[in-house]
Amino acid sequence: MLPLDNQNWITRGNALQLDWMTICPPSGTGVKMASEDLFNTSMDQSEVDFENEGGETYICGNPPYLGARNQGEEQKADMQALFGKLITNWKSLDYVAGWLIKASDFCGRTKGAAALVATNSICQGVHVPLLWPLIFEHGSKITFAHTSFKWSNLASHNAGVTVVIVGVTSEPGRVRRIFSTSEDGSTIEKQVDYINAYLVAGSDVIVEKSPKPLGVPFEMASGNTPIDGGNLLLSRSELNTLGLTPAQEKRFIRRIYGSNEFVRNLARYCLWIEDKNLAEAVTIPTIETRVNAVRALRLKGGMTARDIADKPHQFQRMIAATDTTIAVPVITSENRDFLPCGLLPRNSVISNKCFALYDAPIWSVALIASRLHWIWIGAVCPRLEMRFSYSNTLGWNTFPVPIMTEQNRADLTACAQEILLARESHFPATIADLYDPENMPDDLRRAHEKNDEVLERIYIGRKFKNDTERLEKLFDLYTKMTAGQTKPKKGKAK
């Protein structure tokens, strides 16, 4: 009871450095200190006696929500002490991962249970293969979870983050439950047999990069990397200073799109010189100067740059469509309801800040722009801060797509066309304008909703109830489609 007096025991220190077993002894006596404990203990005895017979221990905490990029030297030292001997990529983990690993260690030694409110990133992307195999292999399992929801409170500096609640225990026989929020705002509680690291009712699967797509016959390519020191890339004003004739501009110049250029319709250009046109191109002094500058830069660069120094007039790779190019930005805001994607004008170039489907059927837009795909990449792709960092090998190639009939493809083609036409009707609004969640035009939102319903009927014959159900179906399908393949490595252990 407050006020605290000398009957209480207070230890001041860093929770990630302290031994929780000595600070918060569990009830009873003779607690075993197993030799395979996750962390080395300073205790020499094999058993520890406690006076808390018949009592209970509750551990309450408020772990800081510091992402990998926001940790200072002190936090990095804490994380290295916890994970440095276990995995190589520990620097990618959020700070709250330290509390999870300490809690699972405590539960493993005491047969207790623990639960934390944490940023939802710990159950997404890079955290899953790095963190959760350590927890599972130490004997803890997820006993209950609340899937992603917005955290709001009355604090003067409301964090406004998206969080999950994860409960772990090493005690067998616990009933497992998943709580989620339906689209009407109500809470759904579901009893399940198993909860995996993505907080989905399903098998303990870890999604790894795939060299080929699972359910579609066309691949998504990375964009073209310039390695040019800015000499192959041009603004409109820089293009004008080249002094090209209209014919030369048509032959040597193309519009280039990265994430910003596509989403915000920014005008940027590049030198695009095919080998057959090189001799003519370097007769133009302004082009020759830029080509020579690229050669000099690459010769002083690393191995990759030096390997392409003999082609200073070109990007590292020269890939372009013969007909259509569907662009997908590498980085996109998590605040949008749909993943931006779309058709580019003919002869457009994709930079390494975008991915591209070259000469793919238009119905692929319906897949990429769907809520299903948005939820999938949110679970399996990494993050840049909180923004989605899209990956062709992890986001697109692993996306489970069921077998399509000709009618399915025709229906999705119509949906994709309706989305694109709705965008065109609001010209010159950009993708950034149109997909602002507060200002998205009604006709465009209806087109996306229709697309989602058509696609989801292909999966289960009806519209999904919420994102949790979407993920459950996707992981179930992914597990079936990858059955028999070599099991992915869990984490990158030393």
CSV table of C-alpha atoms in Angstrom, one decimal:
chain,number,residue,atom,x,y,z
A,1,MET,CA,0.0,0.0,0.0
A,2,LEU,CA,1.1,3.6,-0.6
A,3,PRO,CA,3.0,5.2,0.9
A,4,LEU,CA,5.9,2.8,0.4
A,5,ASP,CA,7.8,2.0,3.6
A,6,ASN,CA,10.8,-0.1,4.6
A,7,GLN,CA,8.7,-3.3,4.4
A,8,ASN,CA,9.1,-3.1,0.6
A,9,TRP,CA,12.0,-4.2,-1.6
A,10,ILE,CA,12.8,-1.9,-4.4
A,11,THR,CA,15.6,-2.5,-6.9
A,12,ARG,CA,16.6,0.3,-9.2
A,13,GLY,CA,18.2,-0.8,-12.4
A,14,ASN,CA,17.9,-1.6,-16.1
A,15,ALA,CA,15.3,-4.3,-16.6
A,16,LEU,CA,17.2,-5.8,-19.5
A,17,GLN,CA,20.4,-6.2,-17.4
A,18,LEU,CA,18.9,-7.4,-14.2
A,19,ASP,CA,18.3,-11.1,-13.4
A,20,TRP,CA,14.5,-11.3,-13.1
A,21,MET,CA,14.7,-14.5,-11.1
A,22,THR,CA,16.4,-12.7,-8.2
A,23,ILE,CA,14.3,-9.6,-8.4
A,24,CYS,CA,10.9,-11.3,-8.9
A,25,PRO,CA,11.2,-14.8,-7.3
A,26,PRO,CA,8.3,-17.0,-8.1
A,27,SER,CA,6.2,-18.7,-5.4
A,28,GLY,CA,7.4,-22.0,-3.8
A,29,THR,CA,10.9,-23.5,-3.4
A,30,GLY,CA,13.3,-25.5,-5.3
A,31,VAL,CA,13.0,-23.8,-8.6
A,32,LYS,CA,15.4,-25.5,-11.1
A,33,MET,CA,18.0,-23.4,-12.8
A,34,ALA,CA,18.5,-25.4,-16.0
A,35,SER,CA,22.0,-25.5,-17.5
A,36,GLU,CA,20.5,-24.7,-20.9
A,37,ASP,CA,18.9,-21.4,-19.7
A,38,LEU,CA,18.8,-18.7,-22.4
A,39,PHE,CA,21.0,-16.4,-20.4
A,40,ASN,CA,24.0,-17.1,-18.2
A,41,THR,CA,23.1,-16.7,-14.6
A,42,SER,CA,25.4,-15.4,-11.9
A,43,MET,CA,24.0,-17.9,-9.5
A,44,ASP,CA,26.1,-21.0,-8.7
A,45,GLN,CA,23.5,-23.1,-6.9
A,46,SER,CA,21.3,-25.5,-8.9
A,47,GLU,CA,18.3,-24.7,-6.8
A,48,VAL,CA,17.0,-21.5,-5.3
A,49,ASP,CA,14.8,-21.3,-2.2
A,50,PHE,CA,12.2,-18.5,-1.8
A,51,GLU,CA,10.1,-17.4,1.1
A,52,ASN,CA,7.1,-16.6,-1.1
A,53,GLU,CA,5.4,-19.9,-0.4
A,54,GLY,CA,1.8,-19.8,-1.6
A,55,GLY,CA,2.1,-16.4,-3.1
A,56,GLU,CA,2.1,-15.2,-6.7
A,57,THR,CA,4.4,-13.0,-8.7
A,58,TYR,CA,3.2,-10.4,-11.1
A,59,ILE,CA,5.6,-8.5,-13.4
A,60,CYS,CA,4.4,-5.3,-14.8
A,61,GLY,CA,6.4,-3.1,-17.2
A,62,ASN,CA,6.4,-0.3,-19.7
A,63,PRO,CA,9.0,-1.2,-22.4
A,64,PRO,CA,10.1,1.7,-24.5
A,65,TYR,CA,8.8,1.6,-28.1
A,66,LEU,CA,12.2,2.2,-29.8
A,67,GLY,CA,12.6,0.9,-33.3
A,68,ALA,CA,16.0,-0.5,-34.5
A,69,ARG,CA,16.9,2.9,-36.1
A,70,ASN,CA,15.9,4.9,-33.0
A,71,GLN,CA,18.1,3.2,-30.4
A,72,GLY,CA,21.0,4.9,-28.8
A,73,GLU,CA,24.3,3.4,-27.7
A,74,GLU,CA,22.9,2.3,-24.4
A,75,GLN,CA,20.0,0.5,-26.0
A,76,LYS,CA,22.2,-1.1,-28.6
A,77,ALA,CA,24.5,-2.4,-25.8
A,78,ASP,CA,21.5,-3.9,-24.0
A,79,MET,CA,20.4,-5.7,-27.2
A,80,GLN,CA,23.9,-6.9,-28.0
A,81,ALA,CA,24.2,-8.4,-24.5
A,82,LEU,CA,20.8,-10.2,-24.9
A,83,PHE,CA,21.1,-11.3,-28.5
A,84,GLY,CA,24.7,-11.0,-29.6
A,85,LYS,CA,25.6,-14.6,-28.8
A,86,LEU,CA,22.4,-16.0,-30.3
A,87,ILE,CA,21.8,-14.3,-33.7
A,88,THR,CA,23.8,-12.2,-36.2
A,89,ASN,CA,21.1,-9.7,-37.2
A,90,TRP,CA,20.1,-8.6,-33.7
A,91,LYS,CA,20.6,-4.9,-34.7
A,92,SER,CA,17.3,-5.2,-36.8
A,93,LEU,CA,15.2,-5.9,-33.7
A,94,ASP,CA,13.0,-3.3,-31.9
A,95,TYR,CA,13.9,-2.6,-28.3
A,96,VAL,CA,10.8,-4.2,-26.9
A,97,ALA,CA,12.1,-7.6,-28.2
A,98,GLY,CA,14.4,-7.5,-25.2
A,99,TRP,CA,11.5,-7.7,-22.8
A,100,LEU,CA,9.9,-10.5,-24.8
A,101,ILE,CA,13.1,-12.6,-24.6
A,102,LYS,CA,13.5,-11.9,-20.9
A,103,ALA,CA,9.9,-12.7,-20.2
A,104,SER,CA,10.1,-16.0,-22.1
A,105,ASP,CA,13.3,-16.9,-20.3
A,106,PHE,CA,11.5,-16.2,-16.9
A,107,CYS,CA,8.5,-18.2,-18.0
A,108,GLY,CA,10.7,-21.1,-19.1
A,109,ARG,CA,12.3,-21.3,-15.7
A,110,THR,CA,9.2,-20.8,-13.6
A,111,LYS,CA,6.3,-22.4,-15.7
A,112,GLY,CA,4.8,-18.9,-15.6
A,113,ALA,CA,3.0,-16.7,-18.1
A,114,ALA,CA,3.7,-13.3,-19.4
A,115,ALA,CA,2.0,-10.7,-21.7
A,116,LEU,CA,3.1,-7.5,-23.3
A,117,VAL,CA,1.6,-4.7,-25.2
A,118,ALA,CA,4.1,-4.1,-28.0
A,119,THR,CA,4.4,-2.5,-31.4
A,120,ASN,CA,2.9,-4.8,-34.0
A,121,SER,CA,6.3,-4.9,-35.8
A,122,ILE,CA,7.5,-7.7,-33.5
A,123,CYS,CA,5.1,-10.0,-35.2
A,124,GLN,CA,5.9,-8.8,-38.8
A,125,GLY,CA,8.6,-8.9,-41.3
A,126,VAL,CA,12.2,-9.4,-40.1
A,127,HIS,CA,11.3,-9.9,-36.5
A,128,VAL,CA,9.5,-13.2,-37.1
A,129,PRO,CA,12.5,-15.2,-38.3
A,130,LEU,CA,14.9,-13.5,-35.9
A,131,LEU,CA,13.1,-13.3,-32.6
A,132,TRP,CA,10.4,-15.9,-32.4
A,133,PRO,CA,12.4,-19.1,-33.1
A,134,LEU,CA,14.5,-18.1,-30.0
A,135,ILE,CA,11.3,-17.9,-27.9
A,136,PHE,CA,9.7,-21.1,-29.2
A,137,GLU,CA,12.9,-23.1,-29.0
A,138,HIS,CA,13.2,-22.0,-25.3
A,139,GLY,CA,9.9,-23.7,-24.6
A,140,SER,CA,7.5,-20.8,-24.6
A,141,LYS,CA,4.4,-20.7,-26.9
A,142,ILE,CA,1.9,-17.9,-27.6
A,143,THR,CA,-1.1,-18.6,-25.4
A,144,PHE,CA,-3.3,-15.6,-26.4
A,145,ALA,CA,-3.0,-12.5,-28.6
A,146,HIS,CA,-4.9,-9.4,-29.6
A,147,THR,CA,-4.1,-8.6,-33.2
A,148,SER,CA,-3.1,-5.1,-34.4
A,149,PHE,CA,-5.1,-2.1,-33.1
A,150,LYS,CA,-4.4,1.6,-32.6
A,151,TRP,CA,-3.1,2.5,-29.1
A,152,SER,CA,-4.6,5.7,-27.8
A,153,ASN,CA,-4.5,7.2,-24.3
A,154,LEU,CA,-4.9,10.5,-22.5
A,155,ALA,CA,-1.2,11.2,-22.3
A,156,SER,CA,-0.1,14.7,-23.4
A,157,HIS,CA,2.1,13.1,-26.0
A,158,ASN,CA,-0.1,10.2,-27.2
A,159,ALA,CA,2.2,7.8,-29.0
A,160,GLY,CA,-0.5,6.9,-31.6
A,161,VAL,CA,1.2,3.6,-32.5
A,162,THR,CA,-0.3,0.4,-33.8
A,163,VAL,CA,0.2,-2.3,-31.2
A,164,VAL,CA,-0.5,-6.0,-30.4
A,165,ILE,CA,-0.9,-7.8,-27.2
A,166,VAL,CA,1.0,-11.1,-26.9
A,167,GLY,CA,0.9,-13.6,-24.1
A,168,VAL,CA,3.5,-16.4,-23.8
A,169,THR,CA,3.8,-19.3,-21.5
A,170,SER,CA,5.8,-22.5,-21.2
A,171,GLU,CA,3.0,-24.2,-19.3
A,172,PRO,CA,1.3,-26.9,-21.4
A,173,GLY,CA,-2.4,-27.3,-21.8
A,174,ARG,CA,-3.4,-23.7,-21.8
A,175,VAL,CA,-6.4,-22.7,-23.9
A,176,ARG,CA,-5.3,-20.5,-26.7
A,177,ARG,CA,-7.4,-17.5,-27.8
A,178,ILE,CA,-7.0,-14.8,-30.5
A,179,PHE,CA,-8.8,-11.5,-30.1
A,180,SER,CA,-9.3,-9.2,-33.1
A,181,THR,CA,-11.4,-6.2,-34.1
A,182,SER,CA,-14.0,-6.7,-36.8
A,183,GLU,CA,-14.7,-4.2,-39.5
A,184,ASP,CA,-17.7,-2.8,-37.5
A,185,GLY,CA,-15.4,-2.2,-34.5
A,186,SER,CA,-16.6,-5.0,-32.3
A,187,THR,CA,-14.2,-7.5,-30.6
A,188,ILE,CA,-14.0,-11.0,-31.9
A,189,GLU,CA,-12.7,-13.8,-29.6
A,190,LYS,CA,-11.7,-17.1,-31.2
A,191,GLN,CA,-10.4,-20.2,-29.5
A,192,VAL,CA,-7.7,-21.9,-31.6
A,193,ASP,CA,-5.3,-24.9,-31.4
A,194,TYR,CA,-2.2,-22.9,-32.1
A,195,ILE,CA,-1.0,-19.3,-32.6
A,196,ASN,CA,2.0,-18.7,-34.8
A,197,ALA,CA,4.4,-15.8,-34.6
A,198,TYR,CA,2.3,-13.7,-37.1
A,199,LEU,CA,-0.5,-14.0,-34.5
A,200,VAL,CA,-2.5,-16.2,-36.9
A,201,ALA,CA,-4.3,-19.4,-36.0
A,202,GLY,CA,-2.2,-21.9,-37.9
A,203,SER,CA,1.0,-23.9,-38.1
A,204,ASP,CA,4.3,-22.6,-36.9
A,205,VAL,CA,5.4,-21.3,-40.4
A,206,ILE,CA,8.0,-18.7,-41.2
A,207,VAL,CA,7.7,-17.0,-44.6
A,208,GLU,CA,11.0,-16.8,-46.4
A,209,LYS,CA,12.0,-15.2,-49.7
A,210,SER,CA,11.1,-17.2,-52.8
A,211,PRO,CA,12.9,-17.0,-56.1
A,212,LYS,CA,9.6,-17.7,-58.0
A,213,PRO,CA,6.0,-16.7,-57.5
A,214,LEU,CA,3.7,-19.2,-55.9
A,215,GLY,CA,0.4,-18.7,-57.7
A,216,VAL,CA,1.0,-16.6,-60.8
A,217,PRO,CA,3.1,-17.3,-63.9
A,218,PHE,CA,4.7,-13.8,-64.2
A,219,GLU,CA,7.6,-12.5,-62.1
A,220,MET,CA,8.1,-9.1,-60.6
A,221,ALA,CA,11.5,-7.6,-61.3
A,222,SER,CA,13.6,-5.2,-59.4
A,223,GLY,CA,14.1,-1.7,-61.0
A,224,ASN,CA,17.2,-0.5,-62.8
A,225,THR,CA,20.0,0.6,-60.5
A,226,PRO,CA,22.0,3.6,-62.0
A,227,ILE,CA,25.3,3.6,-59.9
A,228,ASP,CA,26.0,6.9,-61.7
A,229,GLY,CA,26.6,9.6,-59.2
A,230,GLY,CA,23.6,11.3,-60.6
A,231,ASN,CA,25.0,11.6,-64.1
A,232,LEU,CA,22.5,9.4,-65.9
A,233,LEU,CA,19.5,11.0,-64.1
A,234,LEU,CA,18.1,14.3,-65.1
A,235,SER,CA,15.6,16.9,-64.0
A,236,ARG,CA,13.6,18.8,-66.6
A,237,SER,CA,15.9,21.8,-66.4
A,238,GLU,CA,19.0,19.5,-66.7
A,239,LEU,CA,17.4,17.8,-69.7
A,240,ASN,CA,17.0,21.2,-71.4
A,241,THR,CA,20.7,22.0,-70.9
A,242,LEU,CA,21.7,19.0,-73.0
A,243,GLY,CA,20.7,20.8,-76.1
A,244,LEU,CA,19.2,17.8,-77.9
A,245,THR,CA,17.0,17.8,-81.0
A,246,PRO,CA,13.6,16.3,-80.7
A,247,ALA,CA,14.8,13.2,-82.5
A,248,GLN,CA,17.8,12.8,-80.2
A,249,GLU,CA,15.7,13.3,-77.1
A,250,LYS,CA,13.4,10.5,-78.3
A,251,ARG,CA,16.3,8.2,-78.9
A,252,PHE,CA,18.4,8.9,-75.8
A,253,ILE,CA,16.0,10.1,-73.1
A,254,ARG,CA,13.2,8.3,-71.1
A,255,ARG,CA,11.0,9.2,-68.2
A,256,ILE,CA,12.1,7.3,-65.1
A,257,TYR,CA,10.0,6.4,-62.1
A,258,GLY,CA,11.0,5.6,-58.5
A,259,SER,CA,8.6,5.5,-55.5
A,260,ASN,CA,8.3,9.3,-55.3
A,261,GLU,CA,8.0,9.9,-59.0
A,262,PHE,CA,5.2,7.3,-59.2
A,263,VAL,CA,3.3,8.3,-56.1
A,264,ARG,CA,3.6,12.1,-56.5
A,265,ASN,CA,3.9,12.2,-60.3
A,266,LEU,CA,7.3,14.0,-60.2
A,267,ALA,CA,9.0,14.5,-63.5
A,268,ARG,CA,12.4,12.9,-63.8
A,269,TYR,CA,14.3,11.7,-66.8
A,270,CYS,CA,17.3,9.5,-67.6
A,271,LEU,CA,19.8,8.8,-70.3
A,272,TRP,CA,18.8,5.5,-71.8
A,273,ILE,CA,21.4,4.6,-74.4
A,274,GLU,CA,21.3,1.3,-76.1
A,275,ASP,CA,24.7,-0.1,-77.3
A,276,LYS,CA,23.7,0.4,-81.0
A,277,ASN,CA,23.2,4.1,-80.4
A,278,LEU,CA,26.4,4.7,-78.3
A,279,ALA,CA,28.6,6.0,-81.0
A,280,GLU,CA,26.0,8.6,-82.0
A,281,ALA,CA,25.3,9.5,-78.4
A,282,VAL,CA,28.9,10.4,-77.4
A,283,THR,CA,29.2,12.8,-80.3
A,284,ILE,CA,27.0,15.1,-78.3
A,285,PRO,CA,29.4,16.8,-75.9
A,286,THR,CA,26.9,17.2,-73.0
A,287,ILE,CA,26.2,13.5,-73.1
A,288,GLU,CA,29.8,12.5,-73.5
A,289,THR,CA,30.7,14.5,-70.3
A,290,ARG,CA,28.1,12.7,-68.3
A,291,VAL,CA,29.2,9.3,-69.6
A,292,ASN,CA,32.8,10.0,-68.8
A,293,ALA,CA,31.8,11.1,-65.3
A,294,VAL,CA,30.0,7.8,-64.7
A,295,ARG,CA,33.1,5.8,-65.9
A,296,ALA,CA,35.3,7.7,-63.5
A,297,LEU,CA,33.0,7.2,-60.5
A,298,ARG,CA,32.6,3.4,-61.2
A,299,LEU,CA,36.3,2.9,-61.5
A,300,LYS,CA,36.8,4.3,-58.0
A,301,GLY,CA,33.8,2.4,-56.6
A,302,GLY,CA,33.3,-1.1,-55.1
A,303,MET,CA,33.3,-4.4,-57.0
A,304,THR,CA,29.8,-4.0,-58.4
A,305,ALA,CA,30.6,-0.5,-59.7
A,306,ARG,CA,33.9,-1.6,-61.2
A,307,ASP,CA,32.3,-4.6,-63.0
A,308,ILE,CA,30.1,-2.2,-65.0
A,309,ALA,CA,32.7,0.5,-65.6
A,310,ASP,CA,33.1,-0.6,-69.2
A,311,LYS,CA,29.4,0.4,-69.8
A,312,PRO,CA,29.2,3.9,-68.3
A,313,HIS,CA,26.4,4.9,-70.7
A,314,GLN,CA,24.0,2.4,-69.1
A,315,PHE,CA,22.5,1.5,-65.8
A,316,GLN,CA,23.6,-1.7,-63.9
A,317,ARG,CA,20.7,-3.5,-65.6
A,318,MET,CA,18.7,-2.3,-68.7
A,319,ILE,CA,15.3,-3.8,-68.3
A,320,ALA,CA,12.2,-2.3,-69.9
A,321,ALA,CA,8.8,-3.5,-71.1
A,322,THR,CA,7.9,-4.0,-74.8
A,323,ASP,CA,4.3,-3.2,-74.0
A,324,THR,CA,3.0,-2.5,-70.5
A,325,THR,CA,4.8,-1.7,-67.2
A,326,ILE,CA,3.0,-2.1,-63.9
A,327,ALA,CA,4.9,-0.2,-61.2
A,328,VAL,CA,5.0,-1.0,-57.4
A,329,PRO,CA,6.8,1.4,-55.1
A,330,VAL,CA,9.5,0.0,-52.8
A,331,ILE,CA,8.5,2.3,-49.9
A,332,THR,CA,4.9,3.2,-49.2
A,333,SER,CA,3.1,4.7,-46.2
A,334,GLU,CA,1.4,2.3,-43.8
A,335,ASN,CA,-1.5,4.9,-43.5
A,336,ARG,CA,-2.9,4.1,-46.9
A,337,ASP,CA,-5.6,1.5,-47.2
A,338,PHE,CA,-4.3,0.0,-50.4
A,339,LEU,CA,-0.9,-0.6,-51.9
A,340,PRO,CA,-0.3,1.9,-54.7
A,341,CYS,CA,0.4,0.4,-58.1
A,342,GLY,CA,-0.4,1.2,-61.7
A,343,LEU,CA,0.4,1.4,-65.4
A,344,LEU,CA,3.2,3.6,-66.7
A,345,PRO,CA,3.4,5.2,-70.1
A,346,ARG,CA,5.2,3.3,-72.9
A,347,ASN,CA,9.0,3.5,-72.8
A,348,SER,CA,9.1,4.3,-69.2
A,349,VAL,CA,12.0,3.2,-67.0
A,350,ILE,CA,11.8,1.9,-63.5
A,351,SER,CA,14.5,2.8,-61.0
A,352,ASN,CA,15.6,0.7,-58.1
A,353,LYS,CA,13.1,2.5,-55.9
A,354,CYS,CA,10.3,0.6,-57.6
A,355,PHE,CA,9.4,-3.0,-58.7
A,356,ALA,CA,7.9,-3.8,-62.0
A,357,LEU,CA,5.7,-6.3,-63.8
A,358,TYR,CA,6.7,-6.2,-67.4
A,359,ASP,CA,4.1,-7.0,-70.0
A,360,ALA,CA,1.9,-8.7,-67.4
A,361,PRO,CA,-1.9,-9.0,-67.7
A,362,ILE,CA,-3.9,-6.2,-66.3
A,363,TRP,CA,-5.7,-8.4,-63.8
A,364,SER,CA,-2.4,-8.5,-61.8
A,365,VAL,CA,-3.3,-4.9,-60.7
A,366,ALA,CA,-6.3,-6.3,-59.0
A,367,LEU,CA,-4.1,-8.7,-57.0
A,368,ILE,CA,-1.5,-6.1,-56.0
A,369,ALA,CA,-4.1,-3.4,-55.1
A,370,SER,CA,-6.3,-5.7,-53.0
A,371,ARG,CA,-6.7,-5.7,-49.3
A,372,LEU,CA,-5.6,-9.3,-49.2
A,373,HIS,CA,-2.2,-8.3,-50.6
A,374,TRP,CA,-1.9,-5.3,-48.3
A,375,ILE,CA,-2.5,-7.5,-45.3
A,376,TRP,CA,0.0,-10.1,-46.5
A,377,ILE,CA,2.9,-7.7,-47.1
A,378,GLY,CA,2.1,-6.0,-43.7
A,379,ALA,CA,2.7,-9.4,-42.1
A,380,VAL,CA,5.7,-10.7,-44.0
A,381,CYS,CA,7.6,-7.7,-45.4
A,382,PRO,CA,10.1,-5.6,-43.5
A,383,ARG,CA,9.5,-2.0,-42.4
A,384,LEU,CA,11.4,1.2,-42.9
A,385,GLU,CA,10.4,3.0,-39.6
A,386,MET,CA,6.7,2.2,-39.9
A,387,ARG,CA,6.4,2.4,-43.6
A,388,PHE,CA,6.1,-0.8,-45.7
A,389,SER,CA,9.3,-1.8,-47.5
A,390,TYR,CA,8.0,-3.9,-50.3
A,391,SER,CA,9.9,-6.9,-51.6
A,392,ASN,CA,9.3,-8.9,-54.8
A,393,THR,CA,10.8,-12.1,-53.4
A,394,LEU,CA,9.1,-11.8,-50.0
A,395,GLY,CA,5.9,-9.9,-50.7
A,396,TRP,CA,4.9,-10.9,-54.3
A,397,ASN,CA,6.6,-14.3,-54.8
A,398,THR,CA,5.2,-15.7,-51.5
A,399,PHE,CA,1.7,-14.3,-52.0
A,400,PRO,CA,-0.6,-17.4,-52.2
A,401,VAL,CA,-3.0,-17.1,-55.1
A,402,PRO,CA,-5.5,-19.9,-55.8
A,403,ILE,CA,-5.9,-21.4,-59.2
A,404,MET,CA,-7.9,-19.0,-61.4
A,405,THR,CA,-10.5,-19.8,-64.1
A,406,GLU,CA,-10.8,-17.8,-67.3
A,407,GLN,CA,-13.9,-16.1,-65.7
A,408,ASN,CA,-12.0,-15.2,-62.6
A,409,ARG,CA,-9.3,-13.5,-64.6
A,410,ALA,CA,-12.0,-11.7,-66.7
A,411,ASP,CA,-13.7,-10.5,-63.6
A,412,LEU,CA,-10.5,-9.2,-62.0
A,413,THR,CA,-9.5,-7.5,-65.3
A,414,ALA,CA,-12.8,-5.6,-65.2
A,415,CYS,CA,-12.1,-4.6,-61.5
A,416,ALA,CA,-8.6,-3.4,-62.3
A,417,GLN,CA,-9.9,-1.3,-65.2
A,418,GLU,CA,-12.5,0.2,-63.0
A,419,ILE,CA,-9.9,1.2,-60.5
A,420,LEU,CA,-7.7,2.8,-63.2
A,421,LEU,CA,-10.6,4.6,-64.8
A,422,ALA,CA,-11.7,6.0,-61.4
A,423,ARG,CA,-8.2,7.4,-60.9
A,424,GLU,CA,-8.2,8.9,-64.4
A,425,SER,CA,-11.5,10.7,-63.7
A,426,HIS,CA,-9.7,12.7,-61.0
A,427,PHE,CA,-6.8,13.9,-63.2
A,428,PRO,CA,-4.4,15.6,-62.4
A,429,ALA,CA,-4.7,14.3,-58.8
A,430,THR,CA,-1.7,12.1,-57.9
A,431,ILE,CA,-1.6,8.7,-56.3
A,432,ALA,CA,-0.6,10.5,-53.0
A,433,ASP,CA,-3.8,12.7,-53.4
A,434,LEU,CA,-6.1,9.9,-54.3
A,435,TYR,CA,-5.0,7.4,-51.6
A,436,ASP,CA,-5.0,9.9,-48.7
A,437,PRO,CA,-7.2,7.9,-46.4
A,438,GLU,CA,-9.1,11.0,-45.3
A,439,ASN,CA,-9.7,12.3,-48.8
A,440,MET,CA,-10.0,9.2,-51.0
A,441,PRO,CA,-12.7,9.8,-53.7
A,442,ASP,CA,-15.9,7.8,-53.2
A,443,ASP,CA,-15.9,6.2,-56.6
A,444,LEU,CA,-12.3,5.1,-56.2
A,445,ARG,CA,-13.0,3.5,-52.8
A,446,ARG,CA,-16.1,1.8,-54.3
A,447,ALA,CA,-13.9,0.4,-57.1
A,448,HIS,CA,-11.5,-1.0,-54.6
A,449,GLU,CA,-14.2,-2.5,-52.4
A,450,LYS,CA,-15.7,-4.2,-55.4
A,451,ASN,CA,-12.3,-5.5,-56.4
A,452,ASP,CA,-11.8,-6.9,-52.9
A,453,GLU,CA,-15.2,-8.6,-52.9
A,454,VAL,CA,-14.6,-10.2,-56.3
A,455,LEU,CA,-11.2,-11.5,-55.3
A,456,GLU,CA,-12.2,-12.7,-51.9
A,457,ARG,CA,-15.0,-14.7,-53.4
A,458,ILE,CA,-12.4,-16.5,-55.4
A,459,TYR,CA,-10.7,-17.5,-52.2
A,460,ILE,CA,-13.6,-18.5,-49.9
A,461,GLY,CA,-16.8,-17.8,-51.8
A,462,ARG,CA,-17.7,-14.7,-49.7
A,463,LYS,CA,-16.1,-11.5,-48.3
A,464,PHE,CA,-13.8,-12.0,-45.3
A,465,LYS,CA,-15.1,-10.8,-41.9
A,466,ASN,CA,-11.8,-9.0,-41.0
A,467,ASP,CA,-8.1,-8.9,-41.6
A,468,THR,CA,-7.5,-11.7,-39.1
A,469,GLU,CA,-9.6,-14.0,-41.1
A,470,ARG,CA,-7.8,-12.9,-44.3
A,471,LEU,CA,-4.4,-13.7,-42.8
A,472,GLU,CA,-5.6,-17.1,-41.5
A,473,LYS,CA,-6.7,-18.1,-45.0
A,474,LEU,CA,-3.6,-16.8,-46.6
A,475,PHE,CA,-1.3,-18.6,-44.2
A,476,ASP,CA,-3.4,-21.8,-44.6
A,477,LEU,CA,-3.1,-21.6,-48.4
A,478,TYR,CA,0.6,-20.7,-48.2
A,479,THR,CA,1.3,-23.7,-46.0
A,480,LYS,CA,-0.5,-26.0,-48.4
A,481,MET,CA,1.2,-24.5,-51.5
A,482,THR,CA,4.7,-24.9,-50.0
A,483,ALA,CA,4.1,-28.3,-48.5
A,484,GLY,CA,7.0,-30.6,-49.4
A,485,GLN,CA,9.5,-27.8,-50.0
A,486,THR,CA,12.6,-27.5,-48.0
A,487,LYS,CA,11.8,-26.1,-44.6
A,488,PRO,CA,13.1,-22.5,-44.2
A,489,LYS,CA,15.8,-21.8,-41.7
A,490,LYS,CA,14.4,-20.3,-38.5
A,491,GLY,CA,16.5,-17.2,-37.8
A,492,LYS,CA,20.1,-16.6,-38.6
A,493,ALA,CA,21.8,-18.2,-35.6
A,494,LYS,CA,25.5,-18.0,-35.0
